[in-house]
CSV table of C-alpha atoms in Angstrom, one decimal:
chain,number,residue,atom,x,y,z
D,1,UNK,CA,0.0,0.0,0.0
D,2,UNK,CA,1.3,3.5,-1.0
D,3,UNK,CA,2.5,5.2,2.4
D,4,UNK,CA,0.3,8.7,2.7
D,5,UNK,CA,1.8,11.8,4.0
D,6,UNK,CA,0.0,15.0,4.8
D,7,UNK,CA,2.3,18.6,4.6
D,8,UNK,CA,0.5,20.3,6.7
D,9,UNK,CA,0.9,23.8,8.8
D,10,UNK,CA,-1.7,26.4,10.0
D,11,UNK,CA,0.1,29.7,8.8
D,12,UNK,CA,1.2,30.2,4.9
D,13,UNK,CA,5.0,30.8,4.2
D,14,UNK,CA,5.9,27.9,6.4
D,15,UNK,CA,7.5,25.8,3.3
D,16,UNK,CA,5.1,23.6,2.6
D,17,UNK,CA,5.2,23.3,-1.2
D,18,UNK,CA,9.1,23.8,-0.6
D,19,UNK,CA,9.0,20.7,1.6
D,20,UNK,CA,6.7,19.0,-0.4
D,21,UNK,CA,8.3,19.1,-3.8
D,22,UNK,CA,12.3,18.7,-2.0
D,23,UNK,CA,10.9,15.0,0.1
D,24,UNK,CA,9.2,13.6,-3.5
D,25,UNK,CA,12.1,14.6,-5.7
D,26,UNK,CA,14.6,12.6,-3.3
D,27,UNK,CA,12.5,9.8,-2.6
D,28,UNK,CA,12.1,9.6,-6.7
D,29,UNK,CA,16.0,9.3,-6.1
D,30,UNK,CA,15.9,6.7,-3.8
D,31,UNK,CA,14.2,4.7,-6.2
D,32,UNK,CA,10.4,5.0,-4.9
D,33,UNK,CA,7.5,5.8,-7.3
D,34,UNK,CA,5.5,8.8,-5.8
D,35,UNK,CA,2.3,11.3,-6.4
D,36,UNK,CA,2.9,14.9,-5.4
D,37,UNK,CA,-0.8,16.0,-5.6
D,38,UNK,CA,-1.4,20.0,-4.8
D,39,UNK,CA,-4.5,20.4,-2.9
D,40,UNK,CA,-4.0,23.8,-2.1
D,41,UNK,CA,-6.8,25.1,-3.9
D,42,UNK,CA,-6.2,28.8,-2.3
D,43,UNK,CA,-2.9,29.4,-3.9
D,44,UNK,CA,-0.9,26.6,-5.8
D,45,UNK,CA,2.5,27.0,-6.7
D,46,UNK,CA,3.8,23.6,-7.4
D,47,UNK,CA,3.5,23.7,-11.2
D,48,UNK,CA,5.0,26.9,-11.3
D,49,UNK,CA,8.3,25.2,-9.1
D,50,UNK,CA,8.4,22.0,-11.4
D,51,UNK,CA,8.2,24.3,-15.1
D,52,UNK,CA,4.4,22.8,-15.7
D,53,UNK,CA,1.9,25.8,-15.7
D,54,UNK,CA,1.9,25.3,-19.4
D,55,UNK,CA,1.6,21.2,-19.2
D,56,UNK,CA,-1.0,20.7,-16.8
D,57,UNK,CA,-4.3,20.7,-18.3
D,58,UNK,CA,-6.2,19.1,-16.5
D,59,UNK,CA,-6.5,19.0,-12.1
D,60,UNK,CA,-7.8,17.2,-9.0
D,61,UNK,CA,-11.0,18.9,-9.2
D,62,UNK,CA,-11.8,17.5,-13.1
D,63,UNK,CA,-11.1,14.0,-11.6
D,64,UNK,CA,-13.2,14.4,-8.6
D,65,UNK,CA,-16.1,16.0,-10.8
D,66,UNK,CA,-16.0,13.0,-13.4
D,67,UNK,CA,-14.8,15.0,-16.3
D,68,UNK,CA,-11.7,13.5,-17.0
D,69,UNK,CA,-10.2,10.1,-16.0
D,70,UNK,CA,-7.1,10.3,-13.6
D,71,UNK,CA,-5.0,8.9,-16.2
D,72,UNK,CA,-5.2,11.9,-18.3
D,73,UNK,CA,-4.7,14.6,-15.5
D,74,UNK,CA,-1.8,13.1,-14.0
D,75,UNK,CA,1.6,14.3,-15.7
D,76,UNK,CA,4.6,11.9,-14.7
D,77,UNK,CA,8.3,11.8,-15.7
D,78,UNK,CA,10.3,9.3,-16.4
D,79,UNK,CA,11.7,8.6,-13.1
D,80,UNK,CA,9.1,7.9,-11.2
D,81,UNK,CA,7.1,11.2,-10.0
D,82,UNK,CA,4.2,11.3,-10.9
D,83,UNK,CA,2.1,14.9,-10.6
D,84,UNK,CA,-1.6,16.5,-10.5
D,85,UNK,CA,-2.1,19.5,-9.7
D,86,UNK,CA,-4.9,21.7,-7.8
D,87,UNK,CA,-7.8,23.8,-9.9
D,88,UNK,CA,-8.0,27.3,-9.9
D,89,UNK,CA,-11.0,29.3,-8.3
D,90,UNK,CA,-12.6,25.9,-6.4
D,91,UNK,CA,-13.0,25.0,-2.8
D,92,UNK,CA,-13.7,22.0,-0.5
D,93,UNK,CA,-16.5,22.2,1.6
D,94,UNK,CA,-19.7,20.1,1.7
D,95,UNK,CA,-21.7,22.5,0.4
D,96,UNK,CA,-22.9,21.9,-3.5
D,97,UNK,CA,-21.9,25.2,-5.1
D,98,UNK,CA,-20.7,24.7,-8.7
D,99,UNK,CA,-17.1,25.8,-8.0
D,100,UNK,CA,-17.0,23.3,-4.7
D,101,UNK,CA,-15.3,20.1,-4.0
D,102,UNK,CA,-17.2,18.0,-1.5
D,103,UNK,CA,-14.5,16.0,1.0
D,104,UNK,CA,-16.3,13.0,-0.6
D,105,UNK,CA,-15.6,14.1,-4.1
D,106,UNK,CA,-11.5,14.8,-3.0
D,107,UNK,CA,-11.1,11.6,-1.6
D,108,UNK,CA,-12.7,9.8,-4.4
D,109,UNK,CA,-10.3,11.8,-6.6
D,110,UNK,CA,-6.8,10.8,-5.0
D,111,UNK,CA,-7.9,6.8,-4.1
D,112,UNK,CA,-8.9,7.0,-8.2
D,113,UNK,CA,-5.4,8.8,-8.7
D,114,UNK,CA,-3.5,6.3,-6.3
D,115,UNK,CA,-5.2,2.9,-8.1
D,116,UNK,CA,-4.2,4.7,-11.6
D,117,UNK,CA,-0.6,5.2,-10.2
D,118,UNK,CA,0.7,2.7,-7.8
D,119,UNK,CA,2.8,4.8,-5.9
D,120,UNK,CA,5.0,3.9,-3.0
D,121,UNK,CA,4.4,6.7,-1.5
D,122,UNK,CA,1.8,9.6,-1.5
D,123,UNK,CA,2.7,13.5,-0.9
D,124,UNK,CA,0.0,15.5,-0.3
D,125,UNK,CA,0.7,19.3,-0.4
D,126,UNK,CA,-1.6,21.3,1.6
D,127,UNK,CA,-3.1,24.9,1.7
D,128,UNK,CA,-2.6,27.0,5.2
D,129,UNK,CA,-4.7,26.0,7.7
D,130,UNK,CA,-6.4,23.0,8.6
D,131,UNK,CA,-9.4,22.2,6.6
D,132,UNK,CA,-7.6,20.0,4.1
D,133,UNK,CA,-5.4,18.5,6.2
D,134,UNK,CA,-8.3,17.2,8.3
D,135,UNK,CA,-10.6,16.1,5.6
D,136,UNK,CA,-7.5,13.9,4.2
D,137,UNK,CA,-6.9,12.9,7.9
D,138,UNK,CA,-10.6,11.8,8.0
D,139,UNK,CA,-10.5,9.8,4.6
D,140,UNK,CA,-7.1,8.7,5.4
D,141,UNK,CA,-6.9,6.9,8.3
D,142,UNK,CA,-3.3,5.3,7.8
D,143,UNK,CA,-2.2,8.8,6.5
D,144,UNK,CA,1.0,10.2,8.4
D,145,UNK,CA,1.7,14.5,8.3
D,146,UNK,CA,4.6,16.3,8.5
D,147,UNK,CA,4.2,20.0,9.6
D,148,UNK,CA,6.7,22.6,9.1
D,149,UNK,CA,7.7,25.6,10.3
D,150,UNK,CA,10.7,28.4,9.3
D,151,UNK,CA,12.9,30.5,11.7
D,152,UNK,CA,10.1,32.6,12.7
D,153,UNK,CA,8.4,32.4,16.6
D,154,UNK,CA,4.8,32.6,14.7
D,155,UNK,CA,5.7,30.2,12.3
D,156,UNK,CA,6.5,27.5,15.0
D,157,UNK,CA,3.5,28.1,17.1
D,158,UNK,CA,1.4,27.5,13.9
D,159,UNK,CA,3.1,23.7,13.1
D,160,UNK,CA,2.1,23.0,16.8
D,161,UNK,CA,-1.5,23.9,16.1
D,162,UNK,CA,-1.5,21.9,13.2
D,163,UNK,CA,0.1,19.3,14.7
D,164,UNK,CA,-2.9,19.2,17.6
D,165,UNK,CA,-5.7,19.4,15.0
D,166,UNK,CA,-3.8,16.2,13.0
D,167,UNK,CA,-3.6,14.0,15.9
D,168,UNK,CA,-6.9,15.1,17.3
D,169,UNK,CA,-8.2,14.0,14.1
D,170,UNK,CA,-6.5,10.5,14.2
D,171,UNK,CA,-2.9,11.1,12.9
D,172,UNK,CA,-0.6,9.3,15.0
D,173,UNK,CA,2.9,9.9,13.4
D,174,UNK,CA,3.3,13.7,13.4
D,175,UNK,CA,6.8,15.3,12.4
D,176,UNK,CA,8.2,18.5,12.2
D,177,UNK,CA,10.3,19.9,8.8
D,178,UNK,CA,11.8,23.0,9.6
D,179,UNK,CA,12.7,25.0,6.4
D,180,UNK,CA,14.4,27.8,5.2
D,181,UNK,CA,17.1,27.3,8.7
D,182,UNK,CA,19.4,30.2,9.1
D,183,UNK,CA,22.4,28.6,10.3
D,184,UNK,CA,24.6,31.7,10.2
D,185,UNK,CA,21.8,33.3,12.4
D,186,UNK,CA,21.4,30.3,14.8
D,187,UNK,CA,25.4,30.4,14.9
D,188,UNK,CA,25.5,34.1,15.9
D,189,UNK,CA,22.3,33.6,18.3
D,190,UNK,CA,19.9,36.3,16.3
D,191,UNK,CA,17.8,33.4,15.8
D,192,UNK,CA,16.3,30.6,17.4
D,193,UNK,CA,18.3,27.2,17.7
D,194,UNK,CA,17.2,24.0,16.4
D,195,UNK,CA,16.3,23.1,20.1
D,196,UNK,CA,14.7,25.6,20.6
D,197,UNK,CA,12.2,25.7,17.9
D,198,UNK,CA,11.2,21.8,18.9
D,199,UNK,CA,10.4,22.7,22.3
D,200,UNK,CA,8.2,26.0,21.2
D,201,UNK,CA,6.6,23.4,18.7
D,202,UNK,CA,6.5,20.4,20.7
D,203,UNK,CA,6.9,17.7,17.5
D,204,UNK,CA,9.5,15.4,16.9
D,205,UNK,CA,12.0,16.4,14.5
D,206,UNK,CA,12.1,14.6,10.8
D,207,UNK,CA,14.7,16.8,9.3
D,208,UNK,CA,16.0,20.6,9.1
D,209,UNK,CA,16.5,22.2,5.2
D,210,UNK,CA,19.0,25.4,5.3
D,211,UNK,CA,18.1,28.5,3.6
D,212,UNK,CA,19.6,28.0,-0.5
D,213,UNK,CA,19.2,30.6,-2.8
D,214,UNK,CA,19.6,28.1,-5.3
D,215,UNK,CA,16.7,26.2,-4.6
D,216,UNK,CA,15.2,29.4,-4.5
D,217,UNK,CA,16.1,30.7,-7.7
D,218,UNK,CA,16.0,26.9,-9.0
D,219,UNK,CA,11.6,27.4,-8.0
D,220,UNK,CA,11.7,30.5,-9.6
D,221,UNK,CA,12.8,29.7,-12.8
D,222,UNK,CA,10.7,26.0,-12.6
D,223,UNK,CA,14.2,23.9,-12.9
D,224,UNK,CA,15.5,20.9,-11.2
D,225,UNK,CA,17.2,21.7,-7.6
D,226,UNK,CA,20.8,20.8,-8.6
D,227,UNK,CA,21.4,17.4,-6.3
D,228,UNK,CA,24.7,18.6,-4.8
D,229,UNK,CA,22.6,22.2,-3.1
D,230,UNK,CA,22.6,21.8,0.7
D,231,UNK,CA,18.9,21.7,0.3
D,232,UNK,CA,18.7,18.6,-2.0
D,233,UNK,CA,21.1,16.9,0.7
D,234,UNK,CA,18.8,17.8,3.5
D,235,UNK,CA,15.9,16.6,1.8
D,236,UNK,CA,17.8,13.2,0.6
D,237,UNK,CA,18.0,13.1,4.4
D,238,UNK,CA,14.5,13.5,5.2
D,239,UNK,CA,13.9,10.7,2.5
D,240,UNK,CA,15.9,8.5,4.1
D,241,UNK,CA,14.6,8.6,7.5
D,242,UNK,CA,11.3,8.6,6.2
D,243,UNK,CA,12.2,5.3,4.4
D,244,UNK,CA,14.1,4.0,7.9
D,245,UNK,CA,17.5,4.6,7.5
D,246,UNK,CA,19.2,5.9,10.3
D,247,UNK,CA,20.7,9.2,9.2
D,248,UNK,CA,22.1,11.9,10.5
D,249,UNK,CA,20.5,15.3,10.9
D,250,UNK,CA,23.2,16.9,8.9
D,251,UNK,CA,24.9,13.9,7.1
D,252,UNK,CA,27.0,14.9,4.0
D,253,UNK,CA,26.7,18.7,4.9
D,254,UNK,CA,30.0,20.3,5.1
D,255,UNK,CA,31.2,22.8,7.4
D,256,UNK,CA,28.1,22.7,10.0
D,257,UNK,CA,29.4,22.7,13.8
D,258,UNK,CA,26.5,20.9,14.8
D,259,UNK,CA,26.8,21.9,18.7
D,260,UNK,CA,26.6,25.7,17.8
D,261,UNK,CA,23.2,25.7,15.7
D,262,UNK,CA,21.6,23.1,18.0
């Protein structure tokens, strides 16, 4: 069965699409077949990261609304990711309008996307807040989440909500991502350590991305993260824990002093 993982966190800006797009690239590397869906209806950006806004066609929503079969909406490459992406101008509620999604009509979507695919494992890229991530939690109920949070205090106190809601709401493996990591800052004490920011969010730890302008620029321009970025390494670490390997928090980073950014 594919292996379902919510990105999930209650304030926008928090590197969820970031996350999202880093963890499925290197588990593609690893070997493993994976769907990225976006189901951030509110403000998708992962076609625009991958160089797809002219691709896609067609999205979740056309699956979910019988207009198109999930064969034709997905776009894959040839390693192994596999790709639909969220509509524009819809939302998810029960409610019956003609631009709405019912949380019957989502989930009928991905299970028709997941038996088309096979994937090993499932990324699900969520909007801020916690509507979506419930209603997947809901339909879901073998679904794990990983929440994340940058440098800032707000941003931290925001994975920790969404962390409650999740395992109020039946998620039992919860994890914290925490992107965009200033280590320069940490080093110099402007900013919180790594430490710190688990305690003010109170989740266990999957992995910690540092700021890269490349991957930045890399999303801007909708091109491949290069794979030797210290970004692309963290997330190939992420992967790998998520996968059960044993790996360190900064393993194959050089030049971190781990016990001054901790």
């Amino acid at each position: 069965m594919a292996r379902k993982i919510i990105v999930a966190s209650s304030k926008g800006g928090a590197g969820k699409s970031t996350a999202s797009l880093g963890i499925a690239s290197a588990l593609v590397e690893k070997g493993k077949k994976v769907l990225l869906c976006d189901l951030d209806f509110e403000n998708k950006c992962l076609e625009f990261f991958m160089g797809l806004e002219e691709v896609s066609l067609y999205n979740i929503a056309d699956v979910a609304k019988g207009l198109v079969s999930a064969d034709k909406a997905v776009i894959r490459n040839e390693k192994g990711l596999s790709f639909i992406t969220a509509p524009t101008g819809y939302t998810v509620s029960a409610g019956r309008k003609e631009k709405n999604v019912t949380p019957a009509e989502l989930a009928y979507a991905i299970k028709e996307v997941i038996k088309c695919e096979e994937p090993d494992y499932v990324i699900f890229d969520t909007a801020a807040g916690h509507s979506i991530p419930v209603i997947l939690a809901s339909k879901f109920r073998d679904a794990h989440a990983i929440v994340t949070a940058s440098h800032q205090p707000a941003s931290c106190r925001g994975a920790q909500r969404a962390a409650e809601y999740l395992e109020e709401n039946g998620v039992k493996n919860v994890r914290l991502v925490i992107t965009g990591y200033e280590f320069d800052e940490a080093w110099h004490k402007v900013r919180s350590g790594i430490i710190e920011i688990i305690d003010s969010s109170s989740v266990q730890l999957l992995g910690v991305v540092p700021y890269d302008r490349v991957l930045m620029l890399s999303h801007e321009r909708g091109t491949v993260v290069p794979k030797n970025s210290i970004s692309s390494i963290a997330f190939s670490n992420i992967a790998s824990r998520l996968d059960g390997d044993n790996v360190r928090l900064f393993d194959g980073m050089k030049n971190i002093k781990r016990n001054r950014i901790l």
